[in-house]
Amino acid sequence: MGTEKIWDVIVVGGGPAGLTAGIYAKRAGLETLVLEKALAGGQLAEAVTVENYPGFPEPIPGTELGERMRKQFANLGGEFLRAEARGLRRTGELWTVETDSGELVARAVIVATGGIPKELPAKGAREFKGRGVSYCATCDGFFFRGKRVLMVGAGDAALEEALYLADICEKVYIAVRHPADDPHAIRAEAVLRERALAHPKIEFLWNVVVEEVRGDGVVREVVLRDLGTGELRPFPVDGVFVKIGYRPATDWLRGVLELDEQGYVVTDVWMRTDQPGVFAAGDVRKPVGRYAQAVISAAEGAIAGLQAHEYILDTWSGRGSY
């Protein structure tokens, strides 16, 4: 695809926010393209199962839910392109999205690039990434079958992946940076917390952080620091899985859109950014009073898609180009 075609809307990101935005934009009659550098579903593709998305009484794999969203968009005539956005610039009233597959032009852009996993802030963590340190259990869990692994994190995603790993591995430890009697120690929803606490192959390590990852080409152990006593102790494991949150994927937007100090895109309640014709939805948006949930991202995507339609009507109607 090249710059010869002018799209009405380019949606950058194929997760729940982006695909829902695409569905709503396409249903409004807009020529819509969704860009996604990986699998349809975005972070959903990393979810073993999704149990809290309305309309699905039985758990559904995240990859399947994402693919269903993509198919719904495609059935409306929307186009899906596997590409990564590298930059965004304005030319007159049009926007050019720079990608690793060339430049694409649109009247409106919806940013829904979600987040990038935060790296484990421990010595050796980066060195052993891909050699025992992983940020995706569904991607890499198979390689640790019958082994002992450590999960770092205590939110929904961490416990979901720990439960998944418990069906594969000999033992799963979960490092929690709060004491066991802290009511906020485990941030995951109650149903996941109860399953993890009751699982015979899962053991919680309370009030600790990973200070260092060690090995001899692959991970052999971590060094845990007790936050109460400061004591350091080696702890043998074959792998380390990390789910400690995400940072917004907005490096490609610096200097173009207003970002907050953490890098989130600043919008109003209608998903409008500080630039006309550019909207943002989902986990990439400044998280004021919102939760990182697929259903919320989808709702924001719907708003962004509807707002893009209104913007194009107001800006382009009567010009013979829309």
Short mmCIF file of N, CA, C and O in Angstrom, two decimals, residues 69-178:
data_model
loop_
_atom_site.label_atom_id
_atom_site.label_comp_id
_atom_site.label_asym_id
_atom_site.label_seq_id
_atom_site.Cartn_x
_atom_site.Cartn_y
_atom_site.Cartn_z
N MET A 69 -13.05 -10.49 16.70
CA MET A 69 -13.18 -9.06 16.46
C MET A 69 -12.65 -8.69 15.08
O MET A 69 -13.26 -7.89 14.36
N ARG A 70 -11.50 -9.28 14.71
CA ARG A 70 -10.93 -9.00 13.39
C ARG A 70 -11.88 -9.44 12.28
O ARG A 70 -12.08 -8.73 11.29
N LYS A 71 -12.47 -10.64 12.43
CA LYS A 71 -13.39 -11.15 11.42
C LYS A 71 -14.63 -10.26 11.30
O LYS A 71 -15.14 -10.03 10.19
N GLN A 72 -15.11 -9.77 12.43
CA GLN A 72 -16.28 -8.89 12.39
C GLN A 72 -15.96 -7.63 11.61
O GLN A 72 -16.75 -7.16 10.79
N PHE A 73 -14.77 -7.07 11.84
CA PHE A 73 -14.32 -5.90 11.10
C PHE A 73 -14.17 -6.23 9.61
O PHE A 73 -14.62 -5.48 8.74
N ALA A 74 -13.57 -7.38 9.30
CA ALA A 74 -13.36 -7.78 7.91
C ALA A 74 -14.69 -8.03 7.19
O ALA A 74 -14.84 -7.70 6.01
N ASN A 75 -15.66 -8.61 7.89
CA ASN A 75 -16.96 -8.88 7.29
C ASN A 75 -17.68 -7.61 6.86
O ASN A 75 -18.55 -7.64 5.99
N LEU A 76 -17.32 -6.49 7.49
CA LEU A 76 -17.90 -5.20 7.11
C LEU A 76 -17.17 -4.56 5.93
O LEU A 76 -17.57 -3.51 5.45
N GLY A 77 -16.07 -5.21 5.51
CA GLY A 77 -15.29 -4.65 4.40
C GLY A 77 -14.07 -3.88 4.84
O GLY A 77 -13.38 -3.26 4.02
N GLY A 78 -13.77 -3.90 6.14
CA GLY A 78 -12.58 -3.21 6.62
C GLY A 78 -11.32 -3.97 6.25
O GLY A 78 -11.35 -5.19 6.08
N GLU A 79 -10.23 -3.24 6.13
CA GLU A 79 -8.95 -3.85 5.76
C GLU A 79 -8.01 -3.88 6.96
O GLU A 79 -7.96 -2.93 7.75
N PHE A 80 -7.25 -4.97 7.06
CA PHE A 80 -6.33 -5.21 8.18
C PHE A 80 -4.94 -5.39 7.60
O PHE A 80 -4.74 -6.21 6.70
N LEU A 81 -3.98 -4.62 8.07
CA LEU A 81 -2.62 -4.68 7.55
C LEU A 81 -1.65 -4.98 8.68
O LEU A 81 -1.67 -4.30 9.71
N ARG A 82 -0.79 -5.97 8.47
CA ARG A 82 0.25 -6.29 9.45
C ARG A 82 1.41 -5.33 9.22
O ARG A 82 2.18 -5.47 8.27
N ALA A 83 1.53 -4.33 10.06
CA ALA A 83 2.58 -3.32 9.92
C ALA A 83 2.76 -2.61 11.25
O ALA A 83 1.86 -2.60 12.11
N GLU A 84 3.92 -2.01 11.44
CA GLU A 84 4.22 -1.27 12.66
C GLU A 84 4.34 0.22 12.36
O GLU A 84 5.07 0.62 11.45
N ALA A 85 3.61 1.04 13.12
CA ALA A 85 3.70 2.49 12.95
C ALA A 85 5.03 2.99 13.50
O ALA A 85 5.45 2.61 14.58
N ARG A 86 5.68 3.86 12.74
CA ARG A 86 6.97 4.42 13.13
C ARG A 86 6.91 5.92 13.36
O ARG A 86 7.81 6.49 13.99
N GLY A 87 5.88 6.58 12.84
CA GLY A 87 5.79 8.03 13.00
C GLY A 87 4.46 8.54 12.48
O GLY A 87 3.72 7.83 11.79
N LEU A 88 4.16 9.79 12.83
CA LEU A 88 2.91 10.43 12.42
C LEU A 88 3.20 11.90 12.13
O LEU A 88 3.87 12.57 12.90
N ARG A 89 2.72 12.38 10.98
CA ARG A 89 2.91 13.79 10.67
C ARG A 89 1.69 14.33 9.94
O ARG A 89 0.95 13.59 9.29
N ARG A 90 1.52 15.64 10.07
CA ARG A 90 0.37 16.30 9.46
C ARG A 90 0.80 17.06 8.22
O ARG A 90 1.82 17.75 8.22
N THR A 91 0.00 16.92 7.14
CA THR A 91 0.22 17.68 5.92
C THR A 91 -1.11 18.31 5.54
O THR A 91 -2.02 17.63 5.06
N GLY A 92 -1.24 19.62 5.79
CA GLY A 92 -2.53 20.26 5.58
C GLY A 92 -3.55 19.70 6.53
O GLY A 92 -3.34 19.70 7.75
N GLU A 93 -4.64 19.19 5.99
CA GLU A 93 -5.68 18.58 6.84
C GLU A 93 -5.61 17.06 6.82
O GLU A 93 -6.50 16.39 7.35
N LEU A 94 -4.57 16.52 6.22
CA LEU A 94 -4.40 15.07 6.16
C LEU A 94 -3.31 14.62 7.14
O LEU A 94 -2.45 15.41 7.53
N TRP A 95 -3.35 13.35 7.48
CA TRP A 95 -2.35 12.76 8.37
C TRP A 95 -1.65 11.61 7.65
O TRP A 95 -2.29 10.80 6.98
N THR A 96 -0.33 11.57 7.78
CA THR A 96 0.46 10.49 7.21
C THR A 96 1.00 9.63 8.33
O THR A 96 1.65 10.12 9.26
N VAL A 97 0.71 8.34 8.25
CA VAL A 97 1.24 7.37 9.20
C VAL A 97 2.45 6.70 8.55
O VAL A 97 2.32 6.07 7.49
N GLU A 98 3.59 6.86 9.15
CA GLU A 98 4.82 6.23 8.64
C GLU A 98 4.93 4.84 9.25
O GLU A 98 4.90 4.70 10.47
N THR A 99 5.05 3.82 8.40
CA THR A 99 5.12 2.44 8.89
C THR A 99 6.35 1.74 8.31
O THR A 99 7.01 2.26 7.39
N ASP A 100 6.61 0.56 8.81
CA ASP A 100 7.71 -0.24 8.27
C ASP A 100 7.35 -0.84 6.91
O ASP A 100 8.17 -1.52 6.30
N SER A 101 6.12 -0.57 6.44
CA SER A 101 5.71 -1.03 5.12
C SER A 101 5.44 0.13 4.17
O SER A 101 4.85 -0.07 3.10
N GLY A 102 5.84 1.32 4.55
CA GLY A 102 5.60 2.50 3.72
C GLY A 102 4.73 3.52 4.43
O GLY A 102 4.41 3.39 5.61
N GLU A 103 4.33 4.55 3.69
CA GLU A 103 3.52 5.63 4.25
C GLU A 103 2.07 5.48 3.83
O GLU A 103 1.77 5.09 2.70
N LEU A 104 1.18 5.79 4.75
CA LEU A 104 -0.26 5.71 4.52
C LEU A 104 -0.89 7.02 4.93
O LEU A 104 -0.50 7.63 5.92
N VAL A 105 -1.89 7.47 4.17
CA VAL A 105 -2.50 8.78 4.38
C VAL A 105 -3.97 8.63 4.75
O VAL A 105 -4.68 7.80 4.17
N ALA A 106 -4.42 9.45 5.69
CA ALA A 106 -5.81 9.39 6.13
C ALA A 106 -6.31 10.77 6.54
O ALA A 106 -5.54 11.67 6.83
N ARG A 107 -7.63 10.88 6.54
CA ARG A 107 -8.26 12.10 7.02
C ARG A 107 -8.31 12.14 8.56
O ARG A 107 -8.29 13.20 9.16
N ALA A 108 -8.36 10.96 9.16
CA ALA A 108 -8.39 10.86 10.62
C ALA A 108 -7.59 9.64 11.04
O ALA A 108 -7.49 8.66 10.31
N VAL A 109 -7.04 9.72 12.23
CA VAL A 109 -6.24 8.63 12.78
C VAL A 109 -6.72 8.33 14.19
O VAL A 109 -6.97 9.25 14.98
N ILE A 110 -6.85 7.04 14.50
CA ILE A 110 -7.19 6.62 15.85
C ILE A 110 -6.01 5.82 16.40
O ILE A 110 -5.62 4.80 15.82
N VAL A 111 -5.43 6.31 17.48
CA VAL A 111 -4.28 5.66 18.10
C VAL A 111 -4.78 4.68 19.16
O VAL A 111 -5.45 5.07 20.11
N ALA A 112 -4.45 3.41 18.97
CA ALA A 112 -4.88 2.37 19.91
C ALA A 112 -3.77 1.35 20.06
O ALA A 112 -3.99 0.14 19.99
N THR A 113 -2.56 1.84 20.26
CA THR A 113 -1.38 0.98 20.28
C THR A 113 -1.13 0.29 21.61
O THR A 113 -0.17 -0.48 21.74
N GLY A 114 -1.96 0.55 22.61
CA GLY A 114 -1.86 -0.19 23.86
C GLY A 114 -0.55 0.03 24.59
O GLY A 114 0.02 1.12 24.59
N GLY A 115 -0.07 -1.05 25.22
CA GLY A 115 1.12 -0.93 26.06
C GLY A 115 2.18 -1.95 25.72
O GLY A 115 1.93 -2.95 25.03
N ILE A 116 3.37 -1.69 26.23
CA ILE A 116 4.52 -2.58 26.11
C ILE A 116 4.85 -3.09 27.51
O ILE A 116 4.87 -2.30 28.45
N PRO A 117 5.08 -4.38 27.68
CA PRO A 117 5.36 -4.88 29.03
C PRO A 117 6.53 -4.18 29.69
O PRO A 117 7.57 -3.94 29.06
N LYS A 118 6.35 -3.83 30.95
CA LYS A 118 7.46 -3.23 31.72
C LYS A 118 8.49 -4.32 32.01
O LYS A 118 8.15 -5.44 32.37
N GLU A 119 9.75 -3.96 31.85
CA GLU A 119 10.81 -4.93 32.08
C GLU A 119 11.09 -5.09 33.57
O GLU A 119 10.91 -4.16 34.36
N LEU A 120 11.52 -6.28 33.93
CA LEU A 120 11.88 -6.55 35.31
C LEU A 120 13.10 -5.72 35.69
O LEU A 120 14.16 -5.85 35.05
N PRO A 121 13.00 -4.87 36.71
CA PRO A 121 14.13 -4.01 37.08
C PRO A 121 15.12 -4.71 37.99
O PRO A 121 15.34 -4.34 39.14
N ALA A 122 15.72 -5.77 37.46
CA ALA A 122 16.68 -6.57 38.25
C ALA A 122 17.94 -6.77 37.42
O ALA A 122 17.89 -6.89 36.19
N LYS A 123 19.05 -6.85 38.10
CA LYS A 123 20.31 -7.12 37.44
C LYS A 123 20.22 -8.46 36.70
O LYS A 123 19.76 -9.45 37.25
N GLY A 124 20.64 -8.49 35.45
CA GLY A 124 20.63 -9.72 34.68
C GLY A 124 19.34 -9.99 33.93
O GLY A 124 19.30 -10.87 33.07
N ALA A 125 18.27 -9.24 34.24
CA ALA A 125 16.97 -9.53 33.61
C ALA A 125 17.02 -9.32 32.10
O ALA A 125 16.51 -10.15 31.33
N ARG A 126 17.63 -8.25 31.67
CA ARG A 126 17.71 -7.99 30.23
C ARG A 126 18.65 -8.99 29.55
O ARG A 126 18.38 -9.46 28.45
N GLU A 127 19.74 -9.32 30.21
CA GLU A 127 20.71 -10.26 29.66
C GLU A 127 20.08 -11.63 29.39
O GLU A 127 20.39 -12.29 28.39
N PHE A 128 19.16 -12.05 30.28
CA PHE A 128 18.58 -13.39 30.15
C PHE A 128 17.21 -13.38 29.48
O PHE A 128 16.54 -14.41 29.45
N LYS A 129 16.80 -12.25 28.93
CA LYS A 129 15.53 -12.22 28.18
C LYS A 129 15.63 -13.16 27.00
O LYS A 129 16.56 -13.10 26.19
N GLY A 130 14.68 -14.06 26.88
CA GLY A 130 14.72 -15.06 25.82
C GLY A 130 15.55 -16.27 26.16
O GLY A 130 15.60 -17.25 25.39
N ARG A 131 16.20 -16.24 27.32
CA ARG A 131 17.01 -17.38 27.77
C ARG A 131 16.61 -17.77 29.19
O ARG A 131 17.43 -18.15 30.01
N GLY A 132 15.33 -17.62 29.45
CA GLY A 132 14.80 -17.96 30.77
C GLY A 132 13.94 -16.87 31.37
O GLY A 132 13.16 -17.14 32.27
N VAL A 133 14.09 -15.65 30.88
CA VAL A 133 13.22 -14.55 31.31
C VAL A 133 12.22 -14.29 30.19
O VAL A 133 12.61 -14.06 29.04
N SER A 134 10.94 -14.35 30.51
CA SER A 134 9.88 -14.20 29.52
C SER A 134 8.81 -13.24 30.02
O SER A 134 8.56 -13.15 31.22
N TYR A 135 8.16 -12.58 29.06
CA TYR A 135 7.07 -11.67 29.38
C TYR A 135 5.74 -12.19 28.84
O TYR A 135 4.75 -11.46 28.83
N CYS A 136 5.71 -13.46 28.44
CA CYS A 136 4.49 -14.04 27.88
C CYS A 136 4.46 -15.55 28.12
O CYS A 136 5.17 -16.30 27.44
N ALA A 137 3.66 -15.98 29.07
CA ALA A 137 3.60 -17.41 29.40
C ALA A 137 2.98 -18.23 28.28
O ALA A 137 3.40 -19.35 28.02
N THR A 138 1.97 -17.67 27.61
CA THR A 138 1.35 -18.43 26.52
C THR A 138 2.30 -18.60 25.35
O THR A 138 2.17 -19.54 24.56
N CYS A 139 3.24 -17.67 25.21
CA CYS A 139 4.23 -17.76 24.13
C CYS A 139 5.33 -18.77 24.46
O CYS A 139 5.76 -19.55 23.60
N ASP A 140 5.80 -18.75 25.71
CA ASP A 140 7.02 -19.47 26.07
C ASP A 140 6.84 -20.59 27.09
O ASP A 140 7.79 -21.31 27.40
N GLY A 141 5.64 -20.73 27.63
CA GLY A 141 5.43 -21.71 28.69
C GLY A 141 5.82 -23.13 28.30
O GLY A 141 6.33 -23.89 29.12
N PHE A 142 5.60 -23.49 27.03
CA PHE A 142 5.90 -24.85 26.56
C PHE A 142 7.35 -25.25 26.85
O PHE A 142 7.64 -26.41 27.14
N PHE A 143 8.27 -24.29 26.78
CA PHE A 143 9.69 -24.59 26.94
C PHE A 143 10.05 -24.91 28.40
O PHE A 143 11.19 -25.30 28.68
N PHE A 144 9.11 -24.72 29.31
CA PHE A 144 9.39 -24.94 30.73
C PHE A 144 8.56 -26.09 31.30
O PHE A 144 8.35 -26.17 32.51
N ARG A 145 8.12 -26.95 30.41
CA ARG A 145 7.33 -28.10 30.84
C ARG A 145 8.12 -28.94 31.84
O ARG A 145 9.28 -29.30 31.62
N GLY A 146 7.49 -29.20 33.00
CA GLY A 146 8.12 -30.02 34.03
C GLY A 146 9.19 -29.31 34.82
O GLY A 146 9.90 -29.95 35.61
N LYS A 147 9.29 -27.98 34.68
CA LYS A 147 10.34 -27.24 35.37
C LYS A 147 9.74 -26.34 36.45
O LYS A 147 8.53 -26.23 36.61
N ARG A 148 10.64 -25.69 37.19
CA ARG A 148 10.23 -24.80 38.28
C ARG A 148 10.43 -23.37 37.82
O ARG A 148 11.53 -22.99 37.38
N VAL A 149 9.37 -22.57 37.92
CA VAL A 149 9.44 -21.21 37.42
C VAL A 149 8.93 -20.22 38.46
O VAL A 149 8.21 -20.58 39.40
N LEU A 150 9.31 -18.97 38.26
CA LEU A 150 8.89 -17.88 39.14
C LEU A 150 8.07 -16.89 38.33
O LEU A 150 8.49 -16.47 37.24
N MET A 151 6.91 -16.52 38.84
CA MET A 151 6.10 -15.46 38.27
C MET A 151 6.29 -14.21 39.12
O MET A 151 6.13 -14.26 40.34
N VAL A 152 6.61 -13.09 38.48
CA VAL A 152 6.76 -11.82 39.18
C VAL A 152 5.56 -10.96 38.85
O VAL A 152 5.35 -10.58 37.69
N GLY A 153 4.75 -10.65 39.84
CA GLY A 153 3.54 -9.87 39.64
C GLY A 153 2.37 -10.49 40.36
O GLY A 153 2.36 -11.70 40.62
N ALA A 154 1.36 -9.66 40.69
CA ALA A 154 0.22 -10.17 41.45
C ALA A 154 -1.10 -9.58 40.96
O ALA A 154 -2.08 -9.54 41.69
N GLY A 155 -1.13 -9.14 39.70
CA GLY A 155 -2.37 -8.65 39.11
C GLY A 155 -3.10 -9.74 38.36
O GLY A 155 -2.72 -10.92 38.40
N ASP A 156 -4.16 -9.36 37.65
CA ASP A 156 -4.95 -10.34 36.90
C ASP A 156 -4.10 -11.14 35.93
O ASP A 156 -4.16 -12.38 35.89
N ALA A 157 -3.31 -10.42 35.11
CA ALA A 157 -2.52 -11.11 34.07
C ALA A 157 -1.51 -12.06 34.70
O ALA A 157 -1.29 -13.18 34.19
N ALA A 158 -0.88 -11.64 35.80
CA ALA A 158 0.12 -12.49 36.45
C ALA A 158 -0.49 -13.78 36.97
O ALA A 158 0.06 -14.87 36.77
N LEU A 159 -1.64 -13.69 37.63
CA LEU A 159 -2.25 -14.90 38.18
C LEU A 159 -2.85 -15.78 37.09
O LEU A 159 -2.83 -17.01 37.19
N GLU A 160 -3.39 -15.17 36.03
CA GLU A 160 -3.88 -15.97 34.91
C GLU A 160 -2.74 -16.79 34.32
O GLU A 160 -2.90 -17.98 34.02
N GLU A 161 -1.59 -16.15 34.13
CA GLU A 161 -0.46 -16.86 33.54
C GLU A 161 0.13 -17.88 34.52
O GLU A 161 0.58 -18.95 34.11
N ALA A 162 0.12 -17.56 35.81
CA ALA A 162 0.61 -18.53 36.80
C ALA A 162 -0.25 -19.78 36.79
O ALA A 162 0.27 -20.91 36.87
N LEU A 163 -1.56 -19.63 36.69
CA LEU A 163 -2.45 -20.78 36.64
C LEU A 163 -2.23 -21.59 35.36
O LEU A 163 -2.28 -22.82 35.37
N TYR A 164 -1.97 -20.89 34.27
CA TYR A 164 -1.66 -21.57 33.01
C TYR A 164 -0.36 -22.37 33.15
O TYR A 164 -0.28 -23.54 32.75
N LEU A 165 0.66 -21.75 33.72
CA LEU A 165 1.95 -22.41 33.90
C LEU A 165 1.85 -23.60 34.85
O LEU A 165 2.58 -24.59 34.70
N ALA A 166 0.95 -23.51 35.82
CA ALA A 166 0.81 -24.60 36.79
C ALA A 166 0.35 -25.89 36.13
O ALA A 166 0.58 -26.99 36.65
N ASP A 167 -0.29 -25.80 34.97
CA ASP A 167 -0.71 -27.00 34.24
C ASP A 167 0.43 -27.59 33.41
O ASP A 167 0.31 -28.69 32.88
N ILE A 168 1.52 -26.84 33.30
CA ILE A 168 2.65 -27.25 32.47
C ILE A 168 3.88 -27.58 33.31
O ILE A 168 4.58 -28.56 33.06
N CYS A 169 4.12 -26.76 34.33
CA CYS A 169 5.37 -26.82 35.09
C CYS A 169 5.24 -27.69 36.34
O CYS A 169 4.14 -27.97 36.81
N GLU A 170 6.39 -28.07 36.86
CA GLU A 170 6.42 -28.82 38.10
C GLU A 170 5.97 -27.97 39.28
O GLU A 170 5.23 -28.41 40.16
N LYS A 171 6.41 -26.69 39.28
CA LYS A 171 6.11 -25.80 40.39
C LYS A 171 6.13 -24.36 39.90
O LYS A 171 6.96 -23.99 39.07
N VAL A 172 5.20 -23.56 40.40
CA VAL A 172 5.15 -22.15 40.06
C VAL A 172 5.18 -21.34 41.36
O VAL A 172 4.30 -21.50 42.22
N TYR A 173 6.19 -20.50 41.49
CA TYR A 173 6.28 -19.57 42.61
C TYR A 173 5.82 -18.19 42.14
O TYR A 173 6.08 -17.80 40.99
N ILE A 174 5.16 -17.47 43.01
CA ILE A 174 4.72 -16.12 42.68
C ILE A 174 5.35 -15.15 43.67
O ILE A 174 5.10 -15.24 44.88
N ALA A 175 6.18 -14.26 43.17
CA ALA A 175 6.83 -13.26 44.02
C ALA A 175 5.92 -12.05 44.17
O ALA A 175 5.55 -11.41 43.19
N VAL A 176 5.58 -11.75 45.42
CA VAL A 176 4.68 -10.62 45.73
C VAL A 176 5.45 -9.65 46.61
O VAL A 176 6.04 -10.04 47.62
N ARG A 177 5.41 -8.37 46.25
CA ARG A 177 6.22 -7.39 46.96
C ARG A 177 5.52 -6.82 48.20
O ARG A 177 5.89 -5.75 48.69
N HIS A 178 4.53 -7.51 48.72
CA HIS A 178 3.82 -7.07 49.93
C HIS A 178 3.66 -8.27 50.87
O HIS A 178 3.67 -9.42 50.44
#
